[in-house]
Amino acid sequence: FPERPDGVSFNRVPYTFDVSLFDIIAGLASGYTLFSLESEDEQSMRATFDALAASGLTTWISTPSFIEMCLVDPSFDQDLLPRLDNVILCGEVFRNATALKILERFPKARVLNTYGPTETQAVTDIAVDENLAREVNPLPVGYLSDGMRALVRDPETGEECPTGVQGEMCNRGYNTMKGYYKNPQATAEVIDKNGFLHSGDLGVKDEVEY
């Protein structure tokens, strides 16, 4: 999160969903106020928008599908959230069309696409601008966070795939889980002897600088 003493972060994701850790830990560690919607505010989009307008929000964190739902209403724009300067999306595929709408509605905001399975929160990120949203489809998940390492491996042989060849995303680092609670068998199925988490997600290593 960018340093700002008056930062307000959107704590939208339910606590039972792993992405909520990104809202809470990163927000509080950066000194931000956390803003959450009351249950009655979520009964209608109008009530949701009224609450957002009064929130003073500076950092938006949600799944792409939630912001897509908000974008259906043309009033969801910089006038509604004038202090918004960061939009961070994770947990789902971020579509190019959605990125272009966000960039049009919130011209002052930096838009980030992030990736990370439940067991390793947000291990990559990339800033999405208009050129990237128009020219690269699907959007890349970006670059590894400091202290993280990732490999794309052939799921059959376990060998690392060359650049441009699709394989399974595997990663390890400071925020990779140590294992499933009291379930060593399940842990052994996804974490190998070198500490790499086998995510089950498919990806391609790309050496292009975006």
N, CA, C and O of each residue as an XYZ file, in Angstrom:
840
protein
N       0.838     -1.187      0.000
C       0.000      0.000      0.000
C       0.879      1.245      0.000
O       1.908      1.258      0.675
N       0.503      2.299     -0.740
C       1.275      3.543     -0.668
C       1.116      4.177      0.705
O       0.044      4.099      1.305
N       2.167      4.799      1.202
C       2.107      5.414      2.517
C       1.265      6.686      2.454
O       1.524      7.580      1.649
N       0.273      6.747      3.302
C      -0.508      7.967      3.468
C      -1.239      7.887      4.806
O      -1.926      6.900      5.069
N      -1.106      8.894      5.645
C      -1.670      8.831      6.994
C      -3.192      8.807      7.024
O      -3.793      8.418      8.025
N      -3.813      9.224      5.922
C      -5.279      9.264      5.888
C      -5.853      8.159      5.003
O      -6.984      8.273      4.531
N      -5.084      7.087      4.774
C      -5.538      6.021      3.894
C      -6.730      5.254      4.456
O      -6.819      5.007      5.658
N      -7.639      4.884      3.563
C      -8.809      4.076      3.926
C      -8.889      2.915      2.945
O      -8.964      3.124      1.734
N      -8.872      1.701      3.462
C      -8.873      0.498      2.627
C     -10.218     -0.211      2.708
O     -10.838     -0.283      3.769
N     -10.651     -0.729      1.575
C     -11.946     -1.411      1.480
C     -11.804     -2.837      1.980
O     -11.126     -3.652      1.354
N     -12.439     -3.144      3.105
C     -12.457     -4.504      3.648
C     -13.755     -5.172      3.195
O     -14.663     -5.410      3.992
N     -13.817     -5.466      1.909
C     -15.051     -5.968      1.300
C     -15.225     -7.480      1.440
O     -16.343     -7.970      1.593
N     -14.124     -8.206      1.388
C     -14.194     -9.660      1.277
C     -14.581    -10.287      2.611
O     -14.020     -9.907      3.639
N     -15.524    -11.239      2.635
C     -15.905    -11.912      3.890
C     -14.701    -12.561      4.569
O     -13.769    -13.001      3.896
N     -14.721    -12.618      5.883
C     -13.584    -13.154      6.637
C     -13.356    -14.637      6.387
O     -12.276    -15.150      6.681
N     -14.342    -15.328      5.856
C     -14.182    -16.750      5.556
C     -13.454    -16.981      4.236
O     -13.157    -18.124      3.889
N     -13.164    -15.912      3.497
C     -12.474    -16.007      2.209
C     -11.048    -15.526      2.403
O     -10.816    -14.496      3.035
N     -10.087    -16.273      1.857
C      -8.677    -15.970      2.111
C      -8.258    -14.574      1.686
O      -7.345    -14.000      2.278
N      -8.909    -14.014      0.668
C      -8.516    -12.682      0.188
C      -8.701    -11.627      1.274
O      -8.081    -10.566      1.208
N      -9.548    -11.900      2.277
C      -9.758    -10.927      3.355
C      -8.465    -10.630      4.113
O      -8.304     -9.543      4.670
N      -7.537    -11.603      4.134
C      -6.259    -11.374      4.812
C      -5.483    -10.244      4.143
O      -4.784     -9.477      4.805
N      -5.615    -10.154      2.829
C      -4.958     -9.085      2.080
C      -5.528     -7.734      2.513
O      -4.783     -6.774      2.712
N      -6.850     -7.668      2.656
C      -7.488     -6.428      3.109
C      -6.988     -6.030      4.488
O      -6.556     -4.899      4.708
N      -7.054     -6.982      5.413
C      -6.840     -6.682      6.830
C      -5.372     -6.468      7.154
O      -5.004     -5.435      7.713
N      -4.530     -7.434      6.810
C      -3.127     -7.366      7.232
C      -2.396     -6.215      6.548
O      -1.730     -5.415      7.205
N      -2.527     -6.138      5.211
C      -1.828     -5.066      4.493
C      -2.361     -3.696      4.888
O      -1.595     -2.742      5.022
N      -3.673     -3.600      5.072
C      -4.262     -2.326      5.442
C      -3.810     -1.844      6.811
O      -3.350     -0.711      6.957
N      -3.940     -2.706      7.811
C      -3.569     -2.309      9.165
C      -2.064     -2.096      9.295
O      -1.624     -1.186      9.999
N      -1.267     -2.933      8.615
C       0.188     -2.786      8.682
C       0.646     -1.464      8.085
O       1.704     -0.950      8.450
N      -0.146     -0.910      7.169
C       0.190      0.359      6.532
C      -0.456      1.541      7.240
O      -0.323      2.683      6.800
N      -1.159      1.266      8.339
C      -1.769      2.344      9.102
C      -3.078      2.856      8.541
O      -3.519      3.953      8.886
N      -3.707      2.066      7.672
C      -4.947      2.495      7.056
C      -6.142      2.225      7.980
O      -6.103      1.334      8.829
N      -7.183      3.002      7.793
C      -8.482      2.689      8.365
C      -9.154      1.665      7.468
O      -9.115      1.799      6.245
N      -9.774      0.638      8.053
C     -10.506     -0.353      7.267
C     -11.973      0.043      7.188
O     -12.603      0.348      8.201
N     -12.503      0.033      5.981
C     -13.922      0.327      5.775
C     -14.636     -0.935      5.316
O     -14.248     -1.557      4.327
N     -15.686     -1.307      6.047
C     -16.500     -2.467      5.688
C     -17.944     -2.036      5.498
O     -18.411     -1.097      6.142
N     -18.641     -2.719      4.618
C     -20.062     -2.466      4.421
C     -20.878     -3.161      5.504
O     -20.626     -4.320      5.834
N     -21.852     -2.450      6.053
C     -22.797     -3.084      6.967
C     -23.708     -4.009      6.161
O     -23.903     -3.808      4.962
N     -24.261     -5.020      6.825
C     -25.104     -5.979      6.111
C     -26.283     -5.305      5.430
O     -26.665     -5.691      4.325
N     -26.870     -4.289      6.088
C     -28.011     -3.603      5.475
C     -27.601     -2.794      4.256
O     -28.415     -2.553      3.364
N     -26.331     -2.369      4.213
C     -25.846     -1.626      3.048
C     -25.720     -2.518      1.820
O     -25.721     -2.026      0.692
N     -25.613     -3.812      2.032
C     -25.450     -4.736      0.917
C     -26.775     -5.263      0.389
O     -26.797     -6.139     -0.475
N     -27.859     -4.743      0.895
C     -29.171     -5.203      0.437
C     -29.542     -4.609     -0.915
O     -30.409     -5.141     -1.609
N     -28.891     -3.510     -1.295
C     -29.149     -2.903     -2.606
C     -27.898     -2.168     -3.054
O     -27.088     -1.742     -2.231
N     -27.748     -2.023     -4.353
C     -26.599     -1.295     -4.872
C     -26.678      0.181     -4.505
O     -25.642      0.813     -4.297
N     -27.878      0.743     -4.421
C     -27.997      2.150     -4.033
C     -27.476      2.366     -2.623
O     -26.750      3.325     -2.364
N     -27.849      1.467     -1.705
C     -27.352      1.582     -0.332
C     -25.837      1.366     -0.292
O     -25.129      2.033      0.463
N     -25.353      0.439     -1.101
C     -23.913      0.200     -1.181
C     -23.186      1.450     -1.662
O     -22.168      1.839     -1.090
N     -23.704      2.073     -2.705
C     -23.056      3.263     -3.256
C     -23.111      4.426     -2.274
O     -22.154      5.194     -2.174
N     -24.217      4.568     -1.547
C     -24.314      5.637     -0.547
C     -23.246      5.446      0.536
O     -22.619      6.410      0.974
N     -23.048      4.204      0.958
C     -22.032      3.920      1.971
C     -20.628      4.174      1.428
O     -19.778      4.727      2.126
N     -20.389      3.771      0.184
C     -19.087      4.004     -0.428
C     -18.794      5.503     -0.548
O     -17.670      5.943     -0.307
N     -19.797      6.268     -0.917
C     -19.614      7.710     -1.100
C     -19.198      8.390      0.201
O     -18.487      9.395      0.177
N     -19.640      7.844      1.343
C     -19.316      8.434      2.646
C     -18.057      7.834      3.265
O     -17.670      8.226      4.367
N     -17.416      6.897      2.582
C     -16.330      6.124      3.189
C     -14.975      6.819      3.184
O     -14.139      6.539      4.042
N     -14.744      7.719      2.234
C     -13.420      8.311      2.082
C     -12.393      7.331      1.560
O     -11.196      7.497      1.798
N     -12.849      6.309      0.850
C     -11.999      5.213      0.396
C     -10.844      5.710     -0.474
O     -11.032      6.532     -1.371
N      -9.623      5.185     -0.184
C      -8.467      5.481     -1.025
C      -7.933      4.236     -1.735
O      -7.328      4.347     -2.802
N      -8.150      3.047     -1.152
C      -7.669      1.800     -1.745
C      -8.806      0.802     -1.832
O      -9.422      0.449     -0.826
N      -9.075      0.353     -3.041
C     -10.129     -0.621     -3.299
C      -9.502     -2.005     -3.441
O      -8.573     -2.184     -4.229
N     -10.001     -2.983     -2.688
C      -9.568     -4.366     -2.839
C     -10.805     -5.241     -2.960
O     -11.671     -5.222     -2.085
N     -10.890     -6.010     -4.048
C     -12.015     -6.927     -4.211
C     -11.678     -7.925     -5.310
O     -10.618     -7.858     -5.933
N     -12.597     -8.842     -5.531
C     -12.513     -9.699     -6.706
C     -12.952     -8.889     -7.930
O     -13.703     -7.924     -7.793
N     -12.491     -9.272     -9.120
C     -12.963     -8.597    -10.328
C     -14.482     -8.648    -10.493
O     -15.083     -7.690    -10.978
N     -15.104     -9.753    -10.094
C     -16.549     -9.876    -10.311
C     -17.342     -8.853     -9.506
O     -18.384     -8.383     -9.962
N     -16.860     -8.502     -8.311
C     -17.594     -7.510     -7.522
C     -17.506     -6.135     -8.150
O     -18.509     -5.425     -8.228
N     -16.316     -5.745     -8.602
C     -16.209     -4.422     -9.219
C     -16.941     -4.390    -10.560
O     -17.450     -3.343    -10.960
N     -16.998     -5.529    -11.257
C     -17.782     -5.590    -12.493
C     -19.256     -5.303    -12.205
O     -19.919     -4.602    -12.970
N     -19.760     -5.844    -11.110
C     -21.147     -5.596    -10.727
C     -21.376     -4.107    -10.454
O     -22.412     -3.558    -10.830
N     -20.415     -3.460     -9.805
C     -20.526     -2.030     -9.533
C     -20.464     -1.203    -10.812
O     -21.162     -0.197    -10.938
N     -19.638     -1.621    -11.753
C     -19.454     -0.874    -12.995
C     -20.690     -0.863    -13.882
O     -20.781     -0.050    -14.802
N     -21.644     -1.755    -13.619
C     -22.896     -1.747    -14.387
C     -23.607     -0.408    -14.218
O     -24.267      0.072    -15.140
N     -23.468      0.193    -13.033
C     -24.098      1.487    -12.760
C     -23.150      2.602    -13.209
O     -22.020      2.664    -12.724
N     -23.573      3.482    -14.116
C     -22.690      4.543    -14.617
C     -22.259      5.539    -13.548
O     -21.315      6.299    -13.766
N     -22.937      5.552    -12.384
C     -22.551      6.484    -11.328
C     -21.353      5.981    -10.517
O     -20.840      6.696     -9.656
N     -20.915      4.769    -10.788
C     -19.737      4.230    -10.102
C     -18.502      4.759    -10.808
O     -18.023      4.165    -11.774
N     -17.988      5.884    -10.316
C     -16.848      6.533    -10.962
C     -16.097      7.399     -9.958
O     -16.348      7.332     -8.755
N     -15.164      8.219    -10.469
C     -14.309      9.031     -9.610
C     -15.109     10.049     -8.811
O     -14.686     10.440     -7.723
N     -16.250     10.486     -9.322
C     -17.080     11.426     -8.563
C     -17.636     10.771     -7.307
O     -17.787     11.425     -6.275
N     -17.941      9.479     -7.394
C     -18.455      8.754     -6.230
C     -17.346      8.522     -5.207
O     -17.581      8.616     -4.002
N     -16.141      8.221     -5.685
C     -14.995      7.932     -4.812
C     -13.829      8.852     -5.193
O     -12.858      8.399     -5.799
N     -13.919     10.123     -4.847
C     -12.927     11.091     -5.325
C     -11.524     10.877     -4.780
O     -10.558     11.337     -5.388
N     -11.386     10.186     -3.642
C     -10.067      9.978     -3.044
C      -9.417      8.668     -3.492
O      -8.282      8.382     -3.112
N     -10.111      7.885     -4.281
C      -9.601      6.566     -4.665
C      -8.357      6.702     -5.547
O      -8.402      7.322     -6.609
N      -7.234      6.108     -5.086
C      -6.014      6.178     -5.890
C      -5.399      4.810     -6.157
O      -4.383      4.722     -6.846
N      -5.992      3.739     -5.628
C      -5.505      2.387     -5.893
C      -6.681      1.423     -6.013
O      -7.583      1.412     -5.175
N      -6.653      0.623     -7.060
C      -7.632     -0.447     -7.252
C      -6.844     -1.745     -7.362
O      -6.086     -1.937     -8.313
N      -7.021     -2.636     -6.389
C      -6.271     -3.894     -6.338
C      -7.266     -5.047     -6.472
O      -8.174     -5.195     -5.655
N      -7.083     -5.854     -7.509
C      -8.012     -6.941     -7.789
C      -7.293     -8.282     -7.722
O      -6.167     -8.418     -8.201
N      -7.945     -9.261     -7.129
C      -7.346    -10.581     -6.971
C      -8.449    -11.623     -6.790
O      -9.614    -11.284     -6.581
N      -8.064    -12.881     -6.874
C      -8.987    -13.965     -6.584
C      -9.682    -14.558     -7.787
O     -10.236    -15.654     -7.701
N      -9.665    -13.854     -8.911
C     -10.346    -14.317    -10.128
C      -9.608    -13.765    -11.348
O      -8.699    -12.945    -11.221
N     -10.013    -14.226    -12.524
C      -9.466    -13.675    -13.768
C      -9.936    -12.224    -13.925
O     -11.121    -11.920    -13.789
N      -8.991    -11.353    -14.209
C      -9.267     -9.934    -14.434
C      -9.343     -9.721    -15.939
O      -8.339     -9.847    -16.640
N     -10.524     -9.400    -16.430
C     -10.743     -9.294    -17.872
C     -10.303     -7.931    -18.409
O     -10.379     -6.918    -17.713
N      -9.843     -7.930    -19.652
C      -9.387     -6.693    -20.284
C     -10.491     -5.650    -20.354
O     -10.251     -4.471    -20.096
N     -11.699     -6.076    -20.701
C     -12.809     -5.126    -20.813
C     -13.097     -4.450    -19.475
O     -13.409     -3.260    -19.424
N     -12.987     -5.218    -18.399
C     -13.188     -4.655    -17.072
C     -12.103     -3.637    -16.750
O     -12.382     -2.569    -16.205
N     -10.861     -3.976    -17.092
C      -9.746     -3.057    -16.843
C      -9.962     -1.719    -17.560
O      -9.730     -0.657    -16.983
N     -10.401     -1.777    -18.801
C     -10.613     -0.546    -19.562
C     -11.716      0.309    -18.955
O     -11.610      1.535    -18.940
N     -12.765     -0.317    -18.459
C     -13.841      0.437    -17.809
C     -13.342      1.119    -16.542
O     -13.654      2.285    -16.296
N     -12.566      0.395    -15.736
C     -12.043      0.980    -14.505
C     -11.146      2.166    -14.816
O     -11.253      3.214    -14.180
N     -10.264      2.005    -15.790
C      -9.338      3.085    -16.155
C     -10.085      4.313    -16.671
O      -9.658      5.446    -16.446
N     -11.188      4.086    -17.357
C     -11.994      5.207    -17.856
C     -12.733      5.904    -16.718
O     -12.786      7.133    -16.671
N     -13.302      5.125    -15.805
C     -14.111      5.690    -14.709
C     -13.247      6.314    -13.608
O     -13.660      7.275    -12.959
N     -12.042      5.758    -13.402
C     -11.182      6.224    -12.311
C      -9.803      6.600    -12.860
O      -8.825      5.893    -12.619
N      -9.724      7.702    -13.590
C      -8.467      8.069    -14.264
C      -7.327      8.397    -13.309
O      -6.166      8.388    -13.718
N      -7.631      8.688    -12.044
C      -6.568      9.034    -11.090
C      -6.017      7.807    -10.367
O      -5.031      7.909     -9.637
N      -6.642      6.658    -10.562
C      -6.278      5.480     -9.786
C      -5.259      4.593    -10.493
O      -5.283      4.449    -11.715
N      -4.365      4.004     -9.707
C      -3.481      2.952    -10.191
C      -4.234      1.630    -10.079
O      -4.824      1.336     -9.039
N      -4.217      0.832    -11.148
C      -4.969     -0.427    -11.180
C      -3.972     -1.584    -11.170
O      -3.077     -1.643    -12.012
N      -4.129     -2.507    -10.210
C      -3.212     -3.633    -10.070
C      -3.950     -4.958    -10.258
O      -5.017     -5.181     -9.687
N      -3.360     -5.820    -11.064
C      -3.805     -7.208    -11.161
C      -2.860     -8.043    -10.312
O      -1.643     -7.948    -10.470
N      -3.402     -8.860     -9.412
C      -2.566     -9.686     -8.552
C      -2.974    -11.148     -8.669
O      -4.085    -11.473     -9.087
N      -2.047    -12.016     -8.291
C      -2.311    -13.456     -8.345
C      -1.712    -14.147     -7.123
O      -0.649    -13.767     -6.631
N      -2.410    -15.160     -6.652
C      -1.889    -16.009     -5.585
C      -2.963    -16.963     -5.128
O      -4.063    -16.524     -4.792
N      -2.686    -18.257     -5.101
C      -3.664    -19.209     -4.580
C      -3.873    -19.014     -3.084
O      -3.137    -18.266     -2.440
N      -4.874    -19.685     -2.538
C      -5.206    -19.542     -1.123
C      -3.986    -19.732     -0.229
O      -3.828    -19.024      0.766
N      -3.128    -20.680     -0.577
C      -2.001    -21.030      0.286
C      -0.825    -20.055      0.191
O       0.100    -20.125      1.000
N      -0.851    -19.157     -0.780
C       0.185    -18.112     -0.902
C      -0.488    -16.839     -1.392
O      -0.765    -16.699     -2.583
N      -0.744    -15.936     -0.502
C      -1.492    -14.736     -0.820
C      -0.742    -13.788     -1.748
O       0.379    -13.377     -1.449
N      -1.360    -13.445     -2.871
C      -0.894    -12.366     -3.757
C       0.619    -12.367     -3.957
O       1.318    -11.467     -3.490
N       1.111    -13.376     -4.651
C       2.560    -13.512     -4.849
C       3.055    -12.717     -6.056
O       4.259    -12.509     -6.204
N       2.147    -12.271     -6.916
C       2.546    -11.455     -8.061
C       1.627    -10.250     -8.188
O       0.515    -10.236     -7.659
N       2.114     -9.243     -8.899
C       1.261     -8.095     -9.207
C       1.813     -7.376    -10.419
O       2.992     -7.494    -10.753
N       0.938     -6.630    -11.068
C       1.334     -5.796    -12.204
C       0.372     -4.630    -12.311
O      -0.836     -4.786    -12.134
N       0.920     -3.461    -12.601
C       0.088     -2.289    -12.847
C      -0.485     -2.387    -14.262
O       0.250     -2.603    -15.226
N      -1.789     -2.226    -14.372
C      -2.482     -2.339    -15.655
C      -2.840     -0.937    -16.140
O      -3.642     -0.240    -15.518
N      -2.239     -0.534    -17.253
C      -2.611      0.739    -17.861
C      -3.395      0.476    -19.144
O      -3.646     -0.674    -19.502
N      -3.777      1.549    -19.829
C      -4.622      1.383    -21.009
C      -3.918      0.600    -22.108
O      -4.543     -0.227    -22.773
N      -2.625      0.849    -22.309
C      -1.892      0.127    -23.353
C      -1.883     -1.375    -23.088
O      -2.125     -2.170    -23.996
N      -1.605     -1.761    -21.852
C      -1.580     -3.182    -21.501
C      -2.964     -3.797    -21.679
O      -3.095     -4.897    -22.217
N      -3.995     -3.085    -21.228
C      -5.360     -3.612    -21.310
C      -5.815     -3.786    -22.748
O      -6.627     -4.665    -23.035
N      -5.311     -2.968    -23.651
C      -5.723     -3.057    -25.049
C      -4.872     -4.044    -25.855
O      -5.352     -4.635    -26.822
N      -3.621     -4.217    -25.457
C      -2.692     -4.951    -26.320
C      -2.383     -6.374    -25.860
O      -1.951     -7.194    -26.671
N      -2.592     -6.688    -24.582
C      -2.218     -8.012    -24.063
C      -3.441     -8.703    -23.478
O      -3.999     -8.261    -22.473
N      -3.848     -9.792    -24.119
C      -5.043    -10.529    -23.684
C      -4.741    -12.027    -23.713
O      -4.388    -12.552    -24.769
N      -4.869    -12.731    -22.581
C      -5.319    -12.254    -21.278
C      -4.267    -11.408    -20.572
O      -3.084    -11.449    -20.909
N      -4.723    -10.644    -19.587
C      -3.805     -9.812    -18.829
C      -2.798    -10.673    -18.073
O      -3.177    -11.695    -17.502
N      -1.539    -10.286    -18.058
C      -0.550    -11.032    -17.278
C      -0.791    -10.846    -15.782
O      -1.373     -9.850    -15.354
N      -0.333    -11.827    -14.991
C      -0.477    -11.709    -13.532
C       0.688    -10.951    -12.924
O       0.652    -10.608    -11.742
N       1.724    -10.684    -13.711
C       2.751     -9.770    -13.254
C       4.019    -10.409    -12.743
O       4.410    -11.498    -13.163
N       4.648     -9.706    -11.830
C       5.985    -10.049    -11.354
C       5.940    -10.495     -9.902
O       5.080    -10.064     -9.134
N       6.879    -11.368     -9.533
C       6.913    -11.918     -8.182
C       7.233    -10.847     -7.136
O       8.015     -9.925     -7.369
N       6.594    -11.008     -5.978
C       6.925    -10.163     -4.840
C       8.323    -10.521     -4.345
O       8.808    -11.629     -4.578
N       8.967     -9.576     -3.662
C      10.279     -9.846     -3.078
C      10.191    -11.039     -2.133
O       9.232    -11.178     -1.375
N      11.196    -11.888     -2.189
C      11.235    -13.035     -1.301
C      10.476    -14.242     -1.795
O      10.413    -15.257     -1.101
N       9.892    -14.155     -2.992
C       9.139    -15.276     -3.556
C       9.874    -15.838     -4.773
O      10.598    -15.123     -5.466
N       9.673    -17.116     -5.011
C      10.219    -17.759     -6.203
C       9.108    -18.587     -6.828
O       8.300    -19.184     -6.116
N       9.065    -18.627     -8.144
C       8.033    -19.395     -8.844
C       8.640    -20.173     -9.996
O       9.624    -19.746    -10.601
N       8.049    -21.311    -10.289
C       8.420    -22.138    -11.426
C       7.152    -22.543    -12.162
O       6.085    -22.667    -11.561
N       7.277    -22.747    -13.464
C       6.208    -23.361    -14.252
C       6.700    -24.757    -14.611
O       7.686    -24.904    -15.332
N       6.008    -25.788    -14.104
C       6.501    -27.154    -14.247
C       5.539    -28.015    -15.055
O       4.323    -27.828    -15.019
N       6.110    -28.952    -15.776
C       5.321    -29.956    -16.472
C       4.665    -30.838    -15.416
O       5.371    -31.476    -14.635
N       3.328    -30.894    -15.370
C       2.666    -31.678    -14.311
C       2.915    -33.176    -14.399
O       2.725    -33.897    -13.420
N       3.337    -33.644    -15.561
C       3.600    -35.074    -15.728
C       5.020    -35.443    -15.300
O       5.215    -36.422    -14.580
N       6.000    -34.671    -15.733
C       7.403    -35.014    -15.480
C       7.988    -34.281    -14.275
O       8.988    -34.722    -13.707
N       7.372    -33.167    -13.882
C       7.924    -32.364    -12.805
C       9.051    -31.453    -13.235
O       9.576    -30.686    -12.428
N       9.433    -31.531    -14.517
C      10.511    -30.692    -15.023
C      10.009    -29.262    -15.273
O       8.842    -29.041    -15.598
N      10.932    -28.298    -15.110
C      10.567    -26.911    -15.367
C      10.324    -26.701    -16.853
O      11.116    -27.138    -17.689
N       9.220    -26.025    -17.179
C       8.873    -25.774    -18.579
C       9.717    -24.623    -19.133
O      10.027    -23.678    -18.408
N      10.085    -24.698    -20.401
C      10.785    -23.567    -21.010
C       9.843    -22.383    -21.199
O       8.624    -22.517    -21.091
N      10.418    -21.247    -21.478
C       9.628    -20.035    -21.715
C       8.604    -20.264    -22.819
O       8.922    -20.808    -23.876
N       7.376    -19.841    -22.559
C       6.320    -19.945    -23.557
C       5.539    -21.241    -23.538
O       4.579    -21.384    -24.295
N       5.920    -22.194    -22.695
C       5.231    -23.485    -22.625
C       4.382    -23.537    -21.355
O       4.869    -23.251    -20.261
N       3.132    -23.898    -21.507
C       2.205    -23.914    -20.383
C       2.490    -25.070    -19.427
O       2.796    -26.186    -19.847
N       2.384    -24.780    -18.155
C       2.556    -25.798    -17.138
C       1.906    -25.365    -15.837
O       1.163    -24.385    -15.793
N       2.196    -26.110    -14.776
C       1.597    -25.811    -13.474
C       2.425    -24.770    -12.729
O       3.652    -24.853    -12.679
N       1.739    -23.796    -12.156
C       2.398    -22.763    -11.351
C       2.780    -23.343     -9.998
O       1.936    -23.889     -9.287
N       4.055    -23.221     -9.646
C       4.551    -23.668     -8.343
C       5.337    -22.522     -7.724
O       6.112    -21.863     -8.417
N       5.152    -22.276     -6.440
C       5.874    -21.176     -5.815
C       6.230    -21.489     -4.373
O       5.646    -22.364     -3.734
N       7.202    -20.747     -3.891
C       7.601    -20.861     -2.487
C       8.131    -19.511     -2.034
O       8.526    -18.680     -2.852
N       8.137    -19.302     -0.733
C       8.636    -18.048     -0.196
C       8.089    -17.793      1.186
O       7.499    -18.666      1.823
N       8.306    -16.550      1.636
C       7.994    -16.210      3.024
C       6.506    -16.349      3.366
O       6.165    -16.599      4.522
N       5.617    -16.192      2.378
C       4.198    -16.268      2.706
C       3.517    -17.533      2.173
O       2.291    -17.600      2.094
N       4.325    -18.534      1.809
C       3.757    -19.821      1.438
C       3.469    -20.605      2.715
O       4.307    -20.660      3.615
N       2.305    -21.202      2.791
C       1.921    -21.916      4.011
C       2.905    -23.051      4.310
O       3.545    -23.594      3.409
N       3.006    -23.389      5.582
C       3.852    -24.501      6.004
C       3.137    -25.844      5.822
O       3.786    -26.879      5.673
N       1.825    -25.825      5.836
C       1.071    -27.061      5.673
C      -0.357    -26.896      6.147
O      -0.700    -25.896      6.778
N      -1.184    -27.875      5.845
C      -2.564    -27.881      6.311
C      -2.604    -28.377      7.757
O      -1.897    -29.316      8.121
N      -3.424    -27.747      8.557
C      -3.476    -28.028      9.987
C      -3.816    -29.491     10.266
O      -4.883    -29.975      9.887
N      -2.897    -30.183     10.932
C      -3.060    -31.567     11.356
C      -3.434    -32.497     10.200
O      -4.172    -33.465     10.380
N      -2.905    -32.183      9.000
C      -3.211    -33.012      7.838
C      -1.947    -33.181      6.996
O      -1.837    -32.614      5.909
N      -0.994    -33.965      7.505
C       0.278    -34.122      6.783
C       0.116    -34.779      5.414
O       0.909    -34.516      4.510
N      -0.889    -35.621      5.248
C      -1.084    -36.274      3.956
C      -1.464    -35.256      2.886
O      -0.909    -35.261      1.787
N      -2.417    -34.382      3.218
C      -2.811    -33.346      2.258
C      -1.658    -32.387      1.991
O      -1.480    -31.923      0.865
N      -0.874    -32.090      3.026
C       0.280    -31.207      2.861
C       1.277    -31.799      1.878
O       1.775    -31.104      0.992
N       1.569    -33.094      2.038
C       2.544    -33.757      1.166
C       2.081    -33.807     -0.282
O       2.904    -33.934     -1.188
N       0.782    -33.710     -0.511
C       0.257    -33.773     -1.871
C       0.481    -32.474     -2.638
O       0.492    -32.477     -3.869
N       0.658    -31.367     -1.926
C       0.785    -30.075     -2.616
C       2.112    -29.374     -2.386
O       2.465    -28.481     -3.156
N       2.864    -29.747     -1.350
C       4.149    -29.116     -1.086
C       5.246    -30.156     -1.252
O       5.262    -31.168     -0.552
N       6.168    -29.903     -2.185
C       7.198    -30.902     -2.461
C       8.367    -30.756     -1.496
O       8.354    -29.882     -0.629
N       9.376    -31.607     -1.644
C      10.506    -31.649     -0.713
C      11.341    -30.379     -0.738
O      12.094    -30.108      0.198
N      11.211    -29.597     -1.809
C      11.945    -28.340     -1.915
C      11.138    -27.138     -1.427
O      11.580    -25.994     -1.526
N       9.948    -27.422     -0.898
C       9.126    -26.348     -0.346
C       8.248    -25.631     -1.344
O       7.632    -24.621     -1.002
N       8.169    -26.126     -2.581
C       7.324    -25.494     -3.587
C       5.882    -25.964     -3.434
O       5.611    -27.157     -3.304
N       4.972    -25.010     -3.451
C       3.542    -25.305     -3.447
C       3.088    -25.558     -4.873
O       3.299    -24.715     -5.745
N       2.475    -26.694     -5.125
C       1.913    -27.013     -6.435
C       0.463    -26.528     -6.445
O      -0.415    -27.137     -5.834
N       0.233    -25.430     -7.145
C      -1.046    -24.722     -7.037
C      -2.181    -25.385     -7.805
O      -3.348    -25.232     -7.444
N      -1.846    -26.123     -8.867
C      -2.891    -26.642     -9.751
C      -3.306    -25.637    -10.814
O      -4.067    -25.975    -11.721
N      -2.813    -24.398    -10.712
C      -3.116    -23.370    -11.708
C      -2.163    -23.508    -12.896
O      -0.998    -23.873    -12.738
N      -2.681    -23.213    -14.076
C      -1.858    -23.255    -15.278
C      -1.323    -21.869    -15.600
O      -2.028    -20.868    -15.468
N      -0.068    -21.828    -16.025
C       0.529    -20.551    -16.373
C       1.633    -20.731    -17.400
O       2.008    -21.854    -17.737
N       2.143    -19.622    -17.888
C       3.219    -19.612    -18.871
C       4.259    -18.598    -18.429
O       3.925    -17.451    -18.131
N       5.507    -19.010    -18.384
C       6.602    -18.092    -18.096
C       6.846    -17.224    -19.326
O       6.957    -17.725    -20.444
N       6.927    -15.924    -19.101
C       7.119    -14.988    -20.191
C       8.252    -14.052    -19.826
O       8.258    -13.495    -18.728
N       9.201    -13.868    -20.706
C      10.337    -12.992    -20.437
C      10.114    -11.583    -20.977
O      11.018    -10.748    -20.937
N       8.916    -11.322    -21.478
C       8.607     -9.976    -21.981
C       8.467     -9.018    -20.817
O       7.835     -9.356    -19.815
N       9.048     -7.819    -20.926
C       8.873     -6.773    -19.932
C       7.659     -5.947    -20.307
O       7.629     -5.330    -21.372
N       6.665     -5.932    -19.446
C       5.446     -5.165    -19.723
C       5.547     -3.760    -19.151
O       4.614     -2.969    -19.287
